[in-house]
Amino acid sequence: QQSQSDIQLNDRVVYGAFGSYAEYTAVPIDKLVPIPDDLDTPTAVACMTQGLTAHYLASSVGAGISKPGNWLLIYGVGSGTAQWTAQMAKLRGYRVIGTTSRCKADLIDSASTGGDVATALGCDKLIVLENVPGKSYADYNSVDIAAEVMKITDGSGCSLVIDGVGKSTYEISLKCVSKRGLFVSFGNASGAVPAFPVLKLLEKSAYVTRPKLNDYVVTREELLERANEVFSWVKEGELKIRVDKVFSLEDAKLGHEYLEDGKGRGKILFKTSQC
């Protein structure tokens, strides 16, 4: 493992920190991750926050509850963190059910997988949802997701449901989770999950967690372990990274509007004038 002393002036590094919409950022040295010589900087930057989030979601959050060979449900595999999580879950040996909007499914280049969009997105099974009229994001009421999940899993449900959508999907997630399964609410794309009675978990003796990345990179050793495994998967071609668009920092507003409209199909980067 690399230590803080391995970082020298002019080394290429990546980090995840607030206040990074700037030409220069003050970052604690133990939060810096060295970029391997054989990995380009934009790819390394793309790997950081979403890549490490996907890593703990696929590798750690369900420890002791879910195991390789189990079914997982992941929303929004056509872009964002979920796109990474699905691929990593497959690398860990899970069977993955993904959801995506029809708009994003139609844009996936599946030629290398024989026209199989599910495989192109890192999934065993894919539930394609209609778009919200006039938008690029999915209408989660357009398909009975819970019924489809139960059909795929022969009625057992998923031992791990990874939900970055939030308000629009949490009730669906609770229906899709298996007995003694785990509902992971890690994002609020449609709004925050409202408070709900813990008795909702009783029917399946289910678990629920609301994790965040910082609690899964508590030590420098853990940070480097996760980052280096993600870098390794990328370099070996096992993890496909899609940088969708690069905006100048001055156009950050346009980048956020692009994301808010649900147009993103991969990682969105901002470029400073120093790059």
mmCIF file of C-alpha atoms in Angstrom:
data_model
loop_
_atom_site.group_PDB
_atom_site.id
_atom_site.type_symbol
_atom_site.label_atom_id
_atom_site.label_comp_id
_atom_site.label_asym_id
_atom_site.label_seq_id
_atom_site.Cartn_x
_atom_site.Cartn_y
_atom_site.Cartn_z
ATOM 1 C CA GLN A 1 0.000 0.000 0.000
ATOM 2 C CA GLN A 2 1.130 3.520 -0.759
ATOM 3 C CA SER A 3 1.518 5.866 2.185
ATOM 4 C CA GLN A 4 1.377 9.631 2.546
ATOM 5 C CA SER A 5 5.165 9.781 2.165
ATOM 6 C CA ASP A 6 4.804 8.391 -1.362
ATOM 7 C CA ILE A 7 3.161 11.638 -2.506
ATOM 8 C CA GLN A 8 5.631 14.120 -3.939
ATOM 9 C CA LEU A 9 5.355 17.597 -5.430
ATOM 10 C CA ASN A 10 3.972 17.467 -9.005
ATOM 11 C CA ASP A 11 2.513 13.965 -8.582
ATOM 12 C CA ARG A 12 -0.864 13.380 -10.197
ATOM 13 C CA VAL A 13 -3.510 12.742 -7.542
ATOM 14 C CA VAL A 14 -7.276 12.549 -7.179
ATOM 15 C CA TYR A 15 -9.456 13.250 -4.157
ATOM 16 C CA GLY A 16 -13.035 13.659 -3.037
ATOM 17 C CA ALA A 17 -13.652 16.857 -1.083
ATOM 18 C CA PHE A 18 -16.129 19.686 -0.810
ATOM 19 C CA GLY A 19 -15.016 22.973 -2.298
ATOM 20 C CA SER A 20 -13.529 21.412 -5.416
ATOM 21 C CA TYR A 21 -15.342 23.698 -7.875
ATOM 22 C CA ALA A 22 -12.171 25.796 -7.983
ATOM 23 C CA GLU A 23 -8.807 26.162 -9.685
ATOM 24 C CA TYR A 24 -7.076 25.172 -6.433
ATOM 25 C CA THR A 25 -8.276 23.205 -3.415
ATOM 26 C CA ALA A 26 -6.722 22.652 0.012
ATOM 27 C CA VAL A 27 -6.998 18.923 0.760
ATOM 28 C CA PRO A 28 -5.558 16.925 3.697
ATOM 29 C CA ILE A 29 -2.680 14.841 2.397
ATOM 30 C CA ASP A 30 -4.177 11.601 3.746
ATOM 31 C CA LYS A 31 -7.186 12.117 1.439
ATOM 32 C CA LEU A 32 -5.047 12.227 -1.728
ATOM 33 C CA VAL A 33 -4.944 9.135 -3.932
ATOM 34 C CA PRO A 34 -1.973 8.742 -6.316
ATOM 35 C CA ILE A 35 -2.936 8.111 -9.949
ATOM 36 C CA PRO A 36 -1.166 5.104 -11.504
ATOM 37 C CA ASP A 37 1.241 5.985 -14.307
ATOM 38 C CA ASP A 38 -0.752 3.939 -16.828
ATOM 39 C CA LEU A 39 -4.094 5.629 -16.108
ATOM 40 C CA ASP A 40 -5.108 8.976 -17.626
ATOM 41 C CA THR A 41 -6.228 11.795 -15.340
ATOM 42 C CA PRO A 42 -9.846 12.214 -16.593
ATOM 43 C CA THR A 43 -10.515 8.504 -16.081
ATOM 44 C CA ALA A 44 -8.981 8.602 -12.604
ATOM 45 C CA VAL A 45 -11.108 11.637 -11.696
ATOM 46 C CA ALA A 46 -14.208 9.835 -12.984
ATOM 47 C CA CYS A 47 -13.349 6.861 -10.765
ATOM 48 C CA MET A 48 -13.247 8.763 -7.522
ATOM 49 C CA THR A 49 -16.591 9.609 -5.907
ATOM 50 C CA GLN A 50 -18.939 7.462 -7.986
ATOM 51 C CA GLY A 51 -16.407 4.647 -8.319
ATOM 52 C CA LEU A 52 -15.696 4.428 -4.600
ATOM 53 C CA THR A 53 -19.398 4.710 -3.763
ATOM 54 C CA ALA A 54 -20.171 1.871 -6.145
ATOM 55 C CA HIS A 55 -17.309 -0.121 -4.629
ATOM 56 C CA TYR A 56 -18.655 -0.026 -1.082
ATOM 57 C CA LEU A 57 -22.216 -0.657 -2.311
ATOM 58 C CA ALA A 58 -21.160 -3.763 -4.246
ATOM 59 C CA SER A 59 -18.498 -4.962 -1.821
ATOM 60 C CA SER A 60 -19.246 -3.950 1.761
ATOM 61 C CA VAL A 61 -22.676 -2.584 2.608
ATOM 62 C CA GLY A 62 -24.430 -5.958 2.435
ATOM 63 C CA ALA A 63 -21.733 -7.953 4.245
ATOM 64 C CA GLY A 64 -23.260 -10.711 6.338
ATOM 65 C CA ILE A 65 -26.697 -10.272 4.725
ATOM 66 C CA SER A 66 -26.152 -10.746 1.001
ATOM 67 C CA LYS A 67 -23.622 -13.011 -0.696
ATOM 68 C CA PRO A 68 -22.399 -13.835 -4.222
ATOM 69 C CA GLY A 69 -24.992 -15.771 -6.186
ATOM 70 C CA ASN A 70 -27.874 -13.794 -4.643
ATOM 71 C CA TRP A 71 -30.102 -11.509 -6.681
ATOM 72 C CA LEU A 72 -29.558 -7.725 -6.406
ATOM 73 C CA LEU A 73 -31.829 -4.939 -7.665
ATOM 74 C CA ILE A 74 -30.162 -1.705 -8.771
ATOM 75 C CA TYR A 75 -32.118 1.266 -10.103
ATOM 76 C CA GLY A 76 -30.866 3.545 -12.891
ATOM 77 C CA VAL A 77 -28.104 1.387 -14.379
ATOM 78 C CA GLY A 78 -28.100 3.471 -17.571
ATOM 79 C CA SER A 79 -25.942 6.146 -15.956
ATOM 80 C CA GLY A 80 -24.364 7.461 -12.785
ATOM 81 C CA THR A 81 -23.249 5.503 -9.751
ATOM 82 C CA ALA A 82 -25.644 2.645 -10.524
ATOM 83 C CA GLN A 83 -23.852 2.039 -13.829
ATOM 84 C CA TRP A 84 -20.655 1.357 -11.884
ATOM 85 C CA THR A 85 -22.391 -0.613 -9.119
ATOM 86 C CA ALA A 86 -23.977 -3.101 -11.515
ATOM 87 C CA GLN A 87 -20.626 -3.922 -13.101
ATOM 88 C CA MET A 88 -18.877 -4.287 -9.746
ATOM 89 C CA ALA A 89 -21.655 -6.476 -8.365
ATOM 90 C CA LYS A 90 -21.159 -8.809 -11.331
ATOM 91 C CA LEU A 91 -17.416 -8.847 -10.653
ATOM 92 C CA ARG A 92 -18.264 -9.888 -7.073
ATOM 93 C CA GLY A 93 -20.390 -12.772 -8.343
ATOM 94 C CA TYR A 94 -23.909 -11.435 -7.789
ATOM 95 C CA ARG A 95 -26.876 -11.813 -10.129
ATOM 96 C CA VAL A 96 -28.056 -8.330 -11.040
ATOM 97 C CA ILE A 97 -31.463 -6.967 -11.991
ATOM 98 C CA GLY A 98 -31.199 -3.405 -13.290
ATOM 99 C CA THR A 99 -33.686 -0.739 -14.277
ATOM 100 C CA THR A 100 -33.231 2.022 -16.822
ATOM 101 C CA SER A 101 -35.331 4.395 -18.893
ATOM 102 C CA ARG A 102 -36.208 3.429 -22.460
ATOM 103 C CA CYS A 103 -34.418 6.540 -23.679
ATOM 104 C CA LYS A 104 -31.118 5.426 -22.138
ATOM 105 C CA ALA A 105 -31.585 1.778 -23.122
ATOM 106 C CA ASP A 106 -31.974 2.836 -26.754
ATOM 107 C CA LEU A 107 -28.681 4.748 -26.612
ATOM 108 C CA ILE A 108 -26.592 1.856 -25.277
ATOM 109 C CA ASP A 109 -24.051 0.449 -27.696
ATOM 110 C CA SER A 110 -24.704 -3.259 -27.263
ATOM 111 C CA ALA A 111 -22.951 -4.403 -30.446
ATOM 112 C CA SER A 112 -20.108 -5.984 -28.460
ATOM 113 C CA THR A 113 -22.588 -8.093 -26.476
ATOM 114 C CA GLY A 114 -24.608 -9.422 -29.388
ATOM 115 C CA GLY A 115 -27.314 -6.806 -29.036
ATOM 116 C CA ASP A 116 -27.972 -7.660 -25.386
ATOM 117 C CA VAL A 117 -28.531 -4.323 -23.646
ATOM 118 C CA ALA A 118 -28.725 -5.963 -20.198
ATOM 119 C CA THR A 119 -25.248 -7.454 -20.599
ATOM 120 C CA ALA A 120 -23.902 -4.160 -21.930
ATOM 121 C CA LEU A 121 -25.066 -2.529 -18.700
ATOM 122 C CA GLY A 122 -23.582 -5.234 -16.463
ATOM 123 C CA CYS A 123 -26.910 -6.891 -15.656
ATOM 124 C CA ASP A 124 -28.369 -10.383 -15.896
ATOM 125 C CA LYS A 125 -31.872 -8.980 -16.306
ATOM 126 C CA LEU A 126 -32.990 -5.484 -17.301
ATOM 127 C CA ILE A 127 -36.338 -3.823 -16.610
ATOM 128 C CA VAL A 128 -36.881 -1.032 -19.132
ATOM 129 C CA LEU A 129 -39.152 1.776 -17.952
ATOM 130 C CA GLU A 130 -40.972 4.374 -20.001
ATOM 131 C CA ASN A 131 -39.750 7.938 -19.739
ATOM 132 C CA VAL A 132 -41.554 10.680 -17.881
ATOM 133 C CA PRO A 133 -43.208 12.624 -20.759
ATOM 134 C CA GLY A 134 -40.797 15.222 -22.105
ATOM 135 C CA LYS A 135 -37.934 14.034 -19.861
ATOM 136 C CA SER A 136 -34.983 11.675 -20.153
ATOM 137 C CA TYR A 137 -35.525 9.981 -16.797
ATOM 138 C CA ALA A 138 -37.697 6.997 -15.954
ATOM 139 C CA ASP A 139 -41.296 6.840 -14.848
ATOM 140 C CA TYR A 140 -41.134 4.280 -12.035
ATOM 141 C CA ASN A 141 -44.891 3.712 -12.215
ATOM 142 C CA SER A 142 -44.832 2.740 -15.900
ATOM 143 C CA VAL A 143 -43.928 -0.872 -15.075
ATOM 144 C CA ASP A 144 -44.816 -3.003 -12.053
ATOM 145 C CA ILE A 145 -41.196 -3.387 -10.951
ATOM 146 C CA ALA A 146 -42.012 -5.497 -7.906
ATOM 147 C CA ALA A 147 -43.992 -7.981 -10.012
ATOM 148 C CA GLU A 148 -41.140 -8.239 -12.524
ATOM 149 C CA VAL A 149 -38.585 -8.773 -9.756
ATOM 150 C CA MET A 150 -40.664 -11.506 -8.152
ATOM 151 C CA LYS A 151 -41.074 -13.200 -11.520
ATOM 152 C CA ILE A 152 -37.308 -13.159 -12.149
ATOM 153 C CA THR A 153 -36.448 -14.382 -8.636
ATOM 154 C CA ASP A 154 -39.185 -17.039 -8.462
ATOM 155 C CA GLY A 155 -40.956 -15.092 -5.743
ATOM 156 C CA SER A 156 -38.034 -14.775 -3.345
ATOM 157 C CA GLY A 157 -37.083 -11.144 -4.010
ATOM 158 C CA CYS A 158 -33.614 -9.601 -3.807
ATOM 159 C CA SER A 159 -31.284 -9.949 -0.846
ATOM 160 C CA LEU A 160 -29.954 -6.474 -1.607
ATOM 161 C CA VAL A 161 -31.895 -3.554 -3.121
ATOM 162 C CA ILE A 162 -29.637 -0.616 -4.006
ATOM 163 C CA ASP A 163 -31.757 2.503 -4.392
ATOM 164 C CA GLY A 164 -30.298 5.859 -5.368
ATOM 165 C CA VAL A 165 -33.650 7.249 -6.545
ATOM 166 C CA GLY A 166 -35.305 7.807 -3.181
ATOM 167 C CA LYS A 167 -38.807 9.168 -2.780
ATOM 168 C CA SER A 168 -40.240 7.650 -5.980
ATOM 169 C CA THR A 169 -38.971 4.129 -5.372
ATOM 170 C CA TYR A 170 -38.596 3.354 -1.671
ATOM 171 C CA GLU A 171 -41.990 1.646 -1.399
ATOM 172 C CA ILE A 172 -41.157 -0.443 -4.473
ATOM 173 C CA SER A 173 -37.824 -1.332 -2.874
ATOM 174 C CA LEU A 174 -39.533 -2.594 0.281
ATOM 175 C CA LYS A 175 -41.720 -4.850 -1.885
ATOM 176 C CA CYS A 176 -38.711 -6.189 -3.810
ATOM 177 C CA VAL A 177 -36.447 -7.033 -0.878
ATOM 178 C CA SER A 178 -36.266 -10.692 0.171
ATOM 179 C CA LYS A 179 -36.887 -12.084 3.639
ATOM 180 C CA ARG A 180 -34.037 -10.880 5.870
ATOM 181 C CA GLY A 181 -32.825 -8.805 2.923
ATOM 182 C CA LEU A 182 -31.348 -5.313 2.987
ATOM 183 C CA PHE A 183 -32.832 -2.145 1.486
ATOM 184 C CA VAL A 184 -29.991 0.309 0.807
ATOM 185 C CA SER A 185 -31.122 3.899 0.275
ATOM 186 C CA PHE A 186 -28.033 5.807 -0.820
ATOM 187 C CA GLY A 187 -29.381 8.673 -2.931
ATOM 188 C CA ASN A 188 -32.192 11.181 -3.369
ATOM 189 C CA ALA A 189 -32.520 11.656 -7.144
ATOM 190 C CA SER A 190 -36.316 12.034 -6.873
ATOM 191 C CA GLY A 191 -36.276 13.546 -3.383
ATOM 192 C CA ALA A 192 -35.471 12.271 0.094
ATOM 193 C CA VAL A 193 -37.163 9.133 1.414
ATOM 194 C CA PRO A 194 -39.803 10.262 3.925
ATOM 195 C CA ALA A 195 -39.987 8.838 7.421
ATOM 196 C CA PHE A 196 -41.846 5.544 7.502
ATOM 197 C CA PRO A 197 -42.902 3.194 10.333
ATOM 198 C CA VAL A 198 -40.330 0.558 11.188
ATOM 199 C CA LEU A 199 -43.225 -1.927 11.171
ATOM 200 C CA LYS A 200 -43.044 -1.833 7.376
ATOM 201 C CA LEU A 201 -39.966 -4.052 7.751
ATOM 202 C CA LEU A 202 -41.814 -6.645 9.823
ATOM 203 C CA GLU A 203 -43.388 -8.642 6.975
ATOM 204 C CA LYS A 204 -39.976 -9.796 5.717
ATOM 205 C CA SER A 205 -37.795 -9.177 8.781
ATOM 206 C CA ALA A 206 -35.960 -6.800 6.447
ATOM 207 C CA TYR A 207 -33.107 -4.426 7.186
ATOM 208 C CA VAL A 208 -32.644 -0.846 6.000
ATOM 209 C CA THR A 209 -29.578 1.389 5.883
ATOM 210 C CA ARG A 210 -28.798 4.890 4.671
ATOM 211 C CA PRO A 211 -24.989 4.849 4.112
ATOM 212 C CA LYS A 212 -22.521 7.477 2.931
ATOM 213 C CA LEU A 213 -19.089 7.137 1.339
ATOM 214 C CA ASN A 214 -17.075 8.823 4.106
ATOM 215 C CA ASP A 215 -17.978 6.035 6.534
ATOM 216 C CA TYR A 216 -16.530 3.449 4.139
ATOM 217 C CA VAL A 217 -13.180 5.206 3.624
ATOM 218 C CA VAL A 218 -12.532 6.003 7.284
ATOM 219 C CA THR A 219 -8.825 5.135 7.162
ATOM 220 C CA ARG A 220 -6.246 5.879 4.505
ATOM 221 C CA GLU A 221 -5.687 2.153 4.102
ATOM 222 C CA GLU A 222 -9.358 1.625 3.277
ATOM 223 C CA LEU A 223 -9.389 4.590 0.888
ATOM 224 C CA LEU A 224 -6.379 3.274 -1.041
ATOM 225 C CA GLU A 225 -7.636 -0.298 -1.028
ATOM 226 C CA ARG A 226 -10.921 0.718 -2.654
ATOM 227 C CA ALA A 227 -9.352 3.182 -5.105
ATOM 228 C CA ASN A 228 -6.613 0.805 -6.204
ATOM 229 C CA GLU A 229 -9.057 -2.025 -6.838
ATOM 230 C CA VAL A 230 -11.251 0.268 -8.951
ATOM 231 C CA PHE A 231 -8.179 1.495 -10.879
ATOM 232 C CA SER A 232 -7.085 -2.106 -11.400
ATOM 233 C CA TRP A 233 -10.473 -3.166 -12.798
ATOM 234 C CA VAL A 234 -10.416 -0.215 -15.200
ATOM 235 C CA LYS A 235 -6.888 -0.922 -16.428
ATOM 236 C CA GLU A 236 -7.681 -4.608 -16.933
ATOM 237 C CA GLY A 237 -10.789 -3.765 -18.948
ATOM 238 C CA GLU A 238 -13.142 -5.407 -16.449
ATOM 239 C CA LEU A 239 -14.837 -2.114 -15.536
ATOM 240 C CA LYS A 240 -16.117 0.068 -18.367
ATOM 241 C CA ILE A 241 -15.954 3.803 -17.703
ATOM 242 C CA ARG A 242 -18.066 6.183 -19.718
ATOM 243 C CA VAL A 243 -17.236 9.881 -19.524
ATOM 244 C CA ASP A 244 -20.384 11.379 -20.994
ATOM 245 C CA LYS A 245 -19.567 15.096 -21.168
ATOM 246 C CA VAL A 246 -16.894 17.532 -20.055
ATOM 247 C CA PHE A 247 -17.974 21.087 -19.184
ATOM 248 C CA SER A 248 -15.698 24.002 -18.397
ATOM 249 C CA LEU A 249 -15.900 25.116 -14.775
ATOM 250 C CA GLU A 250 -17.428 28.384 -15.993
ATOM 251 C CA ASP A 251 -20.299 26.320 -17.435
ATOM 252 C CA ALA A 252 -21.005 24.414 -14.224
ATOM 253 C CA LYS A 253 -24.624 25.623 -14.338
ATOM 254 C CA LEU A 254 -25.103 23.930 -17.714
ATOM 255 C CA GLY A 255 -23.613 20.720 -16.350
ATOM 256 C CA HIS A 256 -26.042 20.659 -13.449
ATOM 257 C CA GLU A 257 -28.999 21.390 -15.734
ATOM 258 C CA TYR A 258 -27.878 18.509 -17.951
ATOM 259 C CA LEU A 259 -27.925 16.196 -14.921
ATOM 260 C CA GLU A 260 -31.229 17.547 -13.583
ATOM 261 C CA ASP A 261 -32.888 16.851 -16.942
ATOM 262 C CA GLY A 262 -31.826 13.204 -16.672
ATOM 263 C CA LYS A 263 -29.695 13.387 -19.823
ATOM 264 C CA GLY A 264 -26.520 11.949 -18.326
ATOM 265 C CA ARG A 265 -25.356 8.563 -19.660
ATOM 266 C CA GLY A 266 -22.077 8.423 -17.774
ATOM 267 C CA LYS A 267 -19.729 10.592 -15.757
ATOM 268 C CA ILE A 268 -19.954 14.383 -16.056
ATOM 269 C CA LEU A 269 -16.658 16.217 -15.548
ATOM 270 C CA PHE A 270 -15.809 19.897 -15.081
ATOM 271 C CA LYS A 271 -12.521 21.168 -16.494
ATOM 272 C CA THR A 272 -10.626 24.096 -15.007
ATOM 273 C CA SER A 273 -8.529 26.471 -17.079
ATOM 274 C CA GLN A 274 -5.416 24.858 -15.553
ATOM 275 C CA CYS A 275 -6.165 21.467 -17.167
#
